[in-house]
Each structure stands twice: as structure tokens, then as C-alpha cells.
CSV table of C-alpha atoms in Angstrom, one decimal:
chain,number,residue,atom,x,y,z
M,1,MET,CA,-10.9,5.4,-41.3
M,2,GLU,CA,-11.5,1.8,-42.5
M,3,TYR,CA,-10.3,-1.0,-40.3
M,4,SER,CA,-9.5,-4.6,-41.3
M,5,LYS,CA,-11.0,-7.3,-39.1
M,6,GLN,CA,-7.6,-7.8,-37.3
M,7,GLU,CA,-7.2,-4.1,-36.7
M,8,ARG,CA,-10.8,-3.8,-35.4
M,9,ILE,CA,-10.3,-6.7,-32.9
M,10,LEU,CA,-7.0,-5.2,-31.6
M,11,SER,CA,-8.7,-1.8,-31.3
M,12,ILE,CA,-11.6,-3.2,-29.3
M,13,PHE,CA,-9.2,-5.2,-27.1
M,14,PHE,CA,-7.1,-2.1,-26.4
M,15,ARG,CA,-10.2,-0.1,-25.5
M,16,ALA,CA,-11.3,-2.8,-23.1
M,17,LEU,CA,-7.9,-2.8,-21.6
M,18,ARG,CA,-8.2,0.9,-21.0
M,19,GLY,CA,-11.3,0.3,-19.0
M,20,GLU,CA,-13.9,1.3,-21.6
M,21,GLU,CA,-17.4,-0.1,-21.5
M,22,LEU,CA,-18.0,-1.8,-24.9
M,23,SER,CA,-21.5,-1.4,-26.4
M,24,VAL,CA,-22.0,-3.5,-29.4
M,25,ARG,CA,-24.4,-1.0,-31.1
M,26,ARG,CA,-22.1,1.9,-30.4
M,27,LEU,CA,-19.0,0.0,-31.7
M,28,ALA,CA,-20.9,-1.0,-34.8
M,29,ASP,CA,-21.7,2.6,-35.6
M,30,GLU,CA,-18.1,3.8,-34.9
M,31,TYR,CA,-16.5,1.1,-37.1
M,32,GLY,CA,-19.1,1.3,-39.8
M,33,THR,CA,-20.0,-2.4,-39.6
M,34,SER,CA,-22.8,-4.6,-38.4
M,35,ALA,CA,-23.6,-5.6,-34.8
M,36,LYS,CA,-23.1,-9.2,-35.8
M,37,SER,CA,-19.5,-8.5,-36.9
M,38,ILE,CA,-18.8,-6.7,-33.6
M,39,THR,CA,-20.3,-9.6,-31.6
M,40,ARG,CA,-18.0,-12.0,-33.6
M,41,ASP,CA,-15.0,-9.8,-32.8
M,42,ILE,CA,-15.9,-9.9,-29.1
M,43,ASN,CA,-16.3,-13.7,-29.2
M,44,ASP,CA,-12.9,-14.0,-30.8
M,45,ILE,CA,-11.4,-12.0,-28.0
M,46,LYS,CA,-13.2,-14.2,-25.4
M,47,ALA,CA,-12.0,-17.3,-27.2
M,48,PHE,CA,-8.4,-16.1,-27.1
M,49,PHE,CA,-8.7,-15.5,-23.3
M,50,SER,CA,-10.1,-19.0,-22.9
M,51,ASP,CA,-7.4,-20.7,-24.9
M,52,GLN,CA,-4.6,-18.7,-23.4
M,53,ARG,CA,-5.2,-19.0,-19.7
M,54,GLU,CA,-1.6,-19.6,-18.9
M,55,LEU,CA,-0.6,-16.3,-20.7
M,56,ALA,CA,-3.7,-14.1,-19.9
M,57,GLY,CA,-4.6,-15.5,-16.5
M,58,ASN,CA,-8.2,-15.3,-15.2
M,59,VAL,CA,-9.4,-12.6,-17.6
M,60,ASP,CA,-12.6,-12.3,-19.7
M,61,LEU,CA,-15.0,-9.9,-21.4
M,62,VAL,CA,-18.1,-9.9,-19.2
M,63,TYR,CA,-21.5,-8.7,-20.3
M,64,SER,CA,-23.4,-6.4,-17.9
M,65,HIS,CA,-27.2,-6.7,-18.5
M,66,GLN,CA,-27.8,-3.5,-16.5
M,67,ARG,CA,-25.4,-1.4,-18.6
M,68,LYS,CA,-26.0,-3.4,-21.8
M,69,CYS,CA,-22.2,-3.5,-22.5
M,70,TYR,CA,-19.1,-5.6,-22.1
M,71,TYR,CA,-16.3,-4.8,-19.8
M,72,LEU,CA,-12.9,-6.4,-19.1
M,73,SER,CA,-12.7,-8.4,-15.9
M,74,MET,CA,-9.4,-9.6,-14.6
M,75,GLU,CA,-8.1,-10.6,-11.2
M,76,ASP,CA,-5.1,-8.2,-11.6
M,77,PHE,CA,-7.5,-5.3,-11.7
M,78,LEU,CA,-7.8,-3.3,-8.4
M,79,SER,CA,-11.1,-3.7,-6.7
M,80,SER,CA,-12.9,-0.4,-5.9
M,81,ARG,CA,-12.2,-0.7,-2.2
M,82,GLU,CA,-8.5,-1.2,-2.9
M,83,LEU,CA,-8.4,1.7,-5.3
M,84,PHE,CA,-10.4,4.0,-3.0
M,85,ALA,CA,-7.9,3.3,-0.2
M,86,LEU,CA,-4.9,4.0,-2.6
M,87,VAL,CA,-6.5,7.2,-3.8
M,88,GLU,CA,-7.2,8.4,-0.3
M,89,VAL,CA,-3.6,7.8,0.6
M,90,LEU,CA,-2.4,9.5,-2.5
M,91,ILE,CA,-4.5,12.6,-1.9
M,92,GLY,CA,-3.8,12.7,1.8
M,93,ALA,CA,0.0,12.5,1.2
M,94,ARG,CA,-0.1,15.7,-1.0
M,95,ALA,CA,3.3,14.8,-2.3
M,96,PHE,CA,2.7,15.7,-5.9
M,97,SER,CA,1.3,18.7,-7.7
M,98,LYS,CA,-2.4,18.8,-8.3
M,99,MET,CA,-1.9,18.1,-12.0
M,100,GLU,CA,0.3,15.0,-11.3
M,101,THR,CA,-2.2,13.8,-8.6
M,102,LEU,CA,-5.1,14.1,-11.0
M,103,GLN,CA,-3.2,12.2,-13.7
M,104,LEU,CA,-2.4,9.4,-11.2
M,105,VAL,CA,-5.9,9.2,-9.9
M,106,GLY,CA,-7.3,9.1,-13.5
M,107,LYS,CA,-4.9,6.3,-14.5
M,108,LEU,CA,-5.7,4.3,-11.3
M,109,LYS,CA,-9.4,4.5,-12.1
M,110,ARG,CA,-8.9,2.6,-15.3
M,111,PHE,CA,-7.6,-0.4,-13.4
M,112,THR,CA,-10.9,-1.2,-11.6
M,113,SER,CA,-14.0,-2.8,-12.9
M,114,ALA,CA,-16.4,-0.7,-15.0
M,115,GLU,CA,-19.3,-1.8,-12.7
M,116,ASP,CA,-17.8,0.1,-9.7
M,117,ARG,CA,-16.2,3.0,-11.5
M,118,THR,CA,-19.1,5.4,-11.2
M,119,LEU,CA,-19.4,4.8,-7.4
M,120,LEU,CA,-15.7,5.3,-7.1
M,121,GLU,CA,-15.7,8.6,-9.0
M,122,THR,CA,-18.6,9.8,-6.7
M,123,LEU,CA,-16.6,8.9,-3.6
M,124,VAL,CA,-13.4,10.7,-4.6
M,125,ARG,CA,-14.9,13.7,-6.5
M,126,ASN,CA,-14.9,16.1,-3.5
M,127,GLU,CA,-11.5,14.9,-2.4
M,128,VAL,CA,-10.0,15.7,-5.8
M,129,ARG,CA,-11.9,19.0,-6.2
M,130,CYS,CA,-10.6,20.3,-2.8
M,131,PHE,CA,-7.1,19.0,-3.2
M,132,SER,CA,-4.4,21.4,-2.0
M,133,GLU,CA,-0.9,20.8,-3.2
M,134,VAL,CA,2.3,21.4,-1.2
M,135,LYS,CA,4.5,24.1,-2.6
M,136,HIS,CA,7.3,22.7,-4.8
M,137,ASP,CA,10.4,24.3,-6.1
M,138,CYS,CA,11.0,21.7,-8.9
M,139,GLU,CA,9.1,21.3,-12.1
M,140,SER,CA,8.1,17.7,-11.3
M,141,VAL,CA,8.6,15.6,-8.2
M,142,GLN,CA,8.1,12.4,-10.2
M,143,ASP,CA,10.8,13.4,-12.7
M,144,ASN,CA,13.3,14.1,-9.9
M,145,LEU,CA,12.5,10.8,-8.2
M,146,TRP,CA,13.0,8.8,-11.4
M,147,GLN,CA,16.3,10.5,-12.2
M,148,LEU,CA,17.5,10.0,-8.6
M,149,ALA,CA,16.5,6.3,-8.7
M,150,HIS,CA,18.7,5.7,-11.8
M,151,CYS,CA,21.6,7.6,-10.2
M,152,ILE,CA,21.3,5.4,-7.0
M,153,ARG,CA,21.1,2.2,-9.0
M,154,GLU,CA,24.1,3.2,-11.2
M,155,ARG,CA,26.0,4.6,-8.2
M,156,ARG,CA,26.6,8.0,-10.0
M,157,GLU,CA,27.8,11.1,-8.2
M,158,ILE,CA,25.5,14.0,-8.7
M,159,SER,CA,25.3,17.8,-8.0
M,160,VAL,CA,22.0,19.3,-6.9
M,161,GLU,CA,20.9,22.9,-6.9
M,162,TYR,CA,18.9,23.0,-3.7
M,163,TYR,CA,16.7,25.5,-1.9
M,164,ARG,CA,17.4,25.5,1.9
M,165,MET,CA,14.8,26.4,4.5
M,166,ASP,CA,16.0,30.0,4.4
M,167,ARG,CA,15.3,30.0,0.6
M,168,ALA,CA,19.0,30.3,-0.2
M,169,CYS,CA,19.9,28.3,-3.3
M,170,VAL,CA,23.1,26.2,-2.8
M,171,THR,CA,24.9,23.5,-4.8
M,172,HIS,CA,26.0,20.2,-3.2
M,173,ARG,CA,28.0,17.4,-4.8
M,174,LEU,CA,27.1,14.0,-3.3
M,175,ARG,CA,26.7,10.3,-3.5
M,176,PRO,CA,22.9,9.5,-3.5
M,177,ALA,CA,22.1,6.5,-1.3
M,178,SER,CA,18.3,6.3,-0.9
M,179,VAL,CA,14.9,7.9,-1.5
M,180,MET,CA,12.2,7.8,1.2
M,181,PHE,CA,8.8,9.4,1.8
M,182,ALA,CA,7.6,10.9,5.1
M,183,ASP,CA,5.0,13.5,6.1
M,184,HIS,CA,4.1,15.0,2.7
M,185,TYR,CA,7.6,14.9,1.2
M,186,PHE,CA,10.0,12.7,-0.5
M,187,TYR,CA,13.6,12.8,0.8
M,188,LEU,CA,16.9,12.1,-0.8
M,189,ILE,CA,19.5,10.7,1.6
M,190,GLY,CA,23.1,11.1,0.4
M,191,PHE,CA,26.7,11.5,1.5
M,192,LEU,CA,28.6,14.6,0.6
M,193,THR,CA,31.8,14.2,-1.4
M,194,GLN,CA,33.3,17.0,0.7
M,195,GLY,CA,33.2,16.9,4.5
M,196,ASP,CA,32.2,13.9,6.7
M,197,PRO,CA,31.8,10.9,4.2
M,198,GLU,CA,30.1,8.8,6.8
M,199,LYS,CA,27.3,11.3,7.8
M,200,PRO,CA,24.1,11.0,5.9
M,201,ILE,CA,22.5,14.3,4.7
M,202,TYR,CA,18.8,14.7,4.0
M,203,PHE,CA,17.4,16.7,1.1
M,204,ARG,CA,13.8,17.3,0.2
M,205,VAL,CA,13.3,16.1,-3.3
M,206,ASP,CA,10.8,18.9,-4.1
M,207,ARG,CA,13.4,21.5,-3.2
M,208,ILE,CA,15.9,20.2,-5.7
M,209,ARG,CA,15.8,22.6,-8.6
M,210,HIS,CA,18.2,20.8,-10.9
M,211,ILE,CA,20.2,17.6,-10.9
M,212,THR,CA,23.6,17.2,-12.7
M,213,VAL,CA,24.7,13.7,-13.2
M,214,HIS,CA,28.5,13.2,-13.2
M,215,ARG,CA,30.5,10.6,-15.1
M,216,THR,CA,32.3,9.8,-11.9
M,217,GLY,CA,30.8,6.7,-10.2
M,218,ALA,CA,30.7,6.1,-6.5
M,219,ALA,CA,32.4,2.8,-5.8
M,220,ALA,CA,30.6,0.4,-3.6
M,221,GLN,CA,33.3,0.6,-0.9
M,222,ASN,CA,33.1,4.4,-0.8
M,223,THR,CA,29.4,4.4,-0.1
M,224,PRO,CA,28.6,3.7,3.6
M,225,SER,CA,26.0,1.1,4.4
M,226,PHE,CA,22.6,2.5,4.9
M,227,ASP,CA,19.5,0.9,6.4
M,228,GLU,CA,16.3,2.7,5.2
M,229,GLY,CA,14.1,0.6,7.4
M,230,GLU,CA,16.0,1.4,10.6
M,231,LEU,CA,16.1,5.1,9.7
M,232,ARG,CA,12.3,5.1,9.2
M,233,ARG,CA,11.7,3.4,12.5
M,234,ARG,CA,13.9,5.8,14.5
M,235,SER,CA,13.4,9.1,12.7
M,236,LEU,CA,10.6,11.7,12.9
M,237,TYR,CA,10.1,14.3,10.2
M,238,MET,CA,13.4,13.2,8.6
M,239,TRP,CA,15.5,15.6,10.7
M,240,PRO,CA,19.1,14.5,11.0
M,241,GLY,CA,21.0,14.2,14.3
M,242,ARG,CA,22.4,11.8,16.9
M,243,LEU,CA,20.9,8.5,17.9
M,244,GLN,CA,19.6,8.5,21.5
M,245,VAL,CA,17.4,6.6,23.9
M,246,ILE,CA,14.8,8.8,25.5
M,247,ARG,CA,12.3,8.3,28.3
M,248,PHE,CA,9.3,10.4,28.9
M,249,GLU,CA,6.0,10.4,30.9
M,250,PHE,CA,2.9,10.5,28.8
M,251,SER,CA,-0.5,11.4,30.3
M,252,GLY,CA,-2.5,12.0,27.2
M,253,PRO,CA,-5.7,10.2,26.1
M,254,SER,CA,-4.2,7.7,23.7
M,255,VAL,CA,-0.9,6.1,24.4
M,256,GLN,CA,-1.5,3.9,21.4
M,257,ALA,CA,-1.1,7.0,19.2
M,258,VAL,CA,2.4,7.4,20.7
M,259,LEU,CA,3.3,3.8,20.0
M,260,ASP,CA,2.1,4.2,16.4
M,261,LYS,CA,4.1,7.4,15.9
M,262,LEU,CA,7.2,6.0,17.4
M,263,PRO,CA,7.8,2.4,16.1
M,264,THR,CA,10.6,1.8,18.6
M,265,ALA,CA,8.6,2.9,21.6
M,266,ARG,CA,7.7,0.6,24.4
M,267,ILE,CA,5.8,1.1,27.7
M,268,LEU,CA,8.0,0.6,30.8
M,269,GLU,CA,5.5,1.5,33.5
M,270,ARG,CA,1.9,2.5,34.0
M,271,THR,CA,0.7,4.6,36.9
M,272,GLY,CA,-3.0,5.6,36.9
M,273,GLY,CA,-3.5,7.4,33.6
M,274,SER,CA,0.2,8.1,33.0
M,275,TYR,CA,2.8,5.9,31.1
M,276,ILE,CA,6.5,5.9,31.2
M,277,VAL,CA,7.6,5.4,27.6
M,278,GLU,CA,11.1,4.6,26.2
M,279,ALA,CA,12.1,5.0,22.5
M,280,GLU,CA,15.2,5.0,20.4
M,281,VAL,CA,15.3,7.9,18.0
M,282,TYR,CA,17.4,9.8,15.5
M,283,GLY,CA,17.7,13.5,15.2
M,284,ASP,CA,15.7,16.5,16.4
M,285,GLY,CA,12.4,15.6,14.9
M,286,ILE,CA,11.5,14.0,18.2
M,287,ARG,CA,11.9,17.3,19.9
M,288,MET,CA,9.3,18.9,17.6
M,289,TRP,CA,6.9,16.1,18.2
M,290,LEU,CA,7.3,16.1,22.0
M,291,LEU,CA,6.8,19.9,22.1
M,292,GLY,CA,3.6,19.5,20.1
M,293,GLN,CA,2.1,17.2,22.8
M,294,GLY,CA,2.1,20.1,25.3
M,295,ARG,CA,1.4,19.2,29.0
M,296,TRP,CA,0.8,15.6,28.1
M,297,VAL,CA,4.5,14.9,27.9
M,298,LYS,CA,7.4,15.3,30.4
M,299,VAL,CA,10.8,14.2,29.3
M,300,LEU,CA,12.7,12.3,31.9
M,301,GLU,CA,15.9,11.0,30.3
M,302,PRO,CA,18.6,11.6,29.2
M,303,ALA,CA,19.2,14.5,31.5
M,304,GLY,CA,20.8,16.7,28.8
M,305,PHE,CA,17.8,16.3,26.5
M,306,ALA,CA,15.4,17.0,29.3
M,307,ALA,CA,17.3,20.2,30.1
M,308,GLU,CA,17.1,21.2,26.4
M,309,MET,CA,13.4,20.7,26.4
M,310,ARG,CA,13.0,22.7,29.6
M,311,GLU,CA,15.0,25.6,28.0
M,312,GLU,CA,12.9,25.5,24.9
M,313,LEU,CA,9.7,25.7,26.8
M,314,GLU,CA,11.0,28.6,29.0
M,315,GLN,CA,12.0,30.5,25.9
M,316,THR,CA,8.5,29.9,24.4
M,317,LEU,CA,6.9,31.1,27.6
M,318,LYS,CA,8.9,34.3,27.6
M,319,GLY,CA,7.4,35.2,24.2
M,320,TYR,CA,3.9,35.0,25.7
M,321,ILE,CA,4.9,36.9,28.8
M,322,VAL,CA,6.5,39.8,26.8
M,323,GLY,CA,3.4,39.9,24.6
M,324,ASP,CA,1.1,40.1,27.6
M,325,ARG,CA,3.1,42.9,29.1
M,326,GLU,CA,3.1,44.9,25.9
M,327,GLU,CA,-0.7,44.5,25.6
M,328,GLY,CA,-1.0,45.7,29.3
M,329,ASN,CA,1.1,48.8,28.6
M,330,GLU,CA,-0.9,49.7,25.6
M,331,GLY,CA,-4.1,49.4,27.6
M,332,GLY,CA,-2.7,51.6,30.4
M,333,ALA,CA,-1.6,54.3,28.0
M,334,GLY,CA,-5.1,54.5,26.5
M,335,ILE,CA,-6.7,55.0,29.9
M,336,ARG,CA,-4.4,57.9,30.7
């Protein structure tokens, strides 16, 4: 294919924008022209950047003597340390399929300097190779998120075909209010058109098999006010439920980990290696987290919640006692 000078310059510029390293000799061979012509093209691009600082910002084609090539340098590019941090978060979140994650990582790599790209690829190679995706019921979490974002902005009622935890597929008609991310999953928070119109319901976005957008719009006055920030501060694992203030004694090795996990938590008292902690929380996610702390935690208030925790622990212990008895009976029968 023959290129005009203008087409060649635009092609070289676009390749630089995509993060390619530009070797004058290689470009000359590819475009079937002389190295001097390619050098003039690059100088024209550099001159454009210099003359259009207000438009282009601090951007330039920089020559690397080590690599013997030009690369695009601009302040808006992510540094390798910034990109490495983002990729680690993206991989650790496991929110997308492996294919989607690889595509996102590949695109992010283009927006760092060519000088550091090789090092970055070395750092994340094993992370990407060993990536394990979370099981999804939808074709694309990204597609669902984008469609929901439009419905929320346009205040459209929707119907979702949704897989519950027991794997039954049900259909709900609702007014979507917000999308949030927590603990590997994106969540849709919405209000059902049937039932309690003031009670928010949580849906995992990856369990939404299909979304039907209705022509009916949700009027602003019909959609309850919703504060995503307060929900995030007070909710664990995105489990719905009542708002309550709890107090518990914590005797584990790191009370700071408790304060990090519960943004509303504060220390009321310290005695030796134990702390009395108070937190305002939504839902039953706090129960799951407290049970996971084992003997490090003792719930004090409210009394009803402490009783529920005690009952849960007693039922758990019964399972172990029954198991021990069955093992003992089997052993006895064998001796006889």
C-alpha cells in the first residue's frame, strides 16, 4: 500500500499514540521510503507538539539511545508504578472474566512509557498467568454495567432475569438506583416496583442473565434518595438488613484491621490487649465477619444481636459434637 506524506505522518502518530516504539530504519522499510523521509515526518510531528502546547499539553516524541527508537512521552500517560498498582487491584478484584481482564490489562499497558513497559510486563506476567476468574452467569459484566449505568441515568424501569443463591432464576421489575463494587462483585441497588417502594434490594450484577429496559420512566419523586457513600461505610459484603449500632470486645492481634474493615468503628475503651469497639452497620454482613474472627470477638450490644450470635455459635458447635460422636461410634463398632 502506498502512503502519501500526510497519511504516513498520521499513521506514525497513531502508532506512537498506541505506545509503539518507532524505529526510523524499520519504519522506512515498512513504508518503502528513505530514513531521511521518516526523520522529517517525526520532526514534523515534534514541531506540531511544540507549536500546539495549549492543545497537546506536555507531549513529545523522545529518542531512546538505548533502544534506538522514538516513543511518545506525555504527562497524561500512567507511570509504571501507577499502572502496576492499578493492574494489581484489577487482578485482585477478580470482578471480570479472564478474557476481559486480559483485555483491560493489555490496554492499560499502552498508556505507560515504552521505557518501562518491559519491566511492567515482567512484574505482572505471573499474576496474569495464574489469574482465576469468579464464576459469572452473564455473558459480560462490563456490558451489564454499562447498560445499567444508562438506565440509572435515564431513570428507566427495568426487568432483570436473575439467579438467586439457590440457583433459581427469577424475574424482578425494579427502578435501578446505583451500582457499587465490593468483595469481588459489582452490585445493583434498586427498588422493586411491587412491594416496599422504600426498601433497597441488592442484586449481584454477574448473576443478571438478561436486562429488559421498559419505556416507563421512574419519576424523580418516585425514586427514594440513596446515599452510596453511607451504604459503603456501613455495609459489609453488601448484605441488606436493618441499621444498628453494635459493640464488641476485640482481643485479636490487629485492632487497626478492624478499624479498616469497619469505617464507622471507633475504640471506646482499651484494657490490656482487648478493645471495646463500637460501629454503626447495615445488614447481616457484619454477622458473617464477626463469626469469622473466632475467639477474638465477643459481641456485647445490642442484647438481641449478642443472643443471635450466641445461638449461631451453639448451632455450629453442635455440628462438631455430632460429628465427633459419629466418629467415636464407628471406631467402637470396628473394635467389636
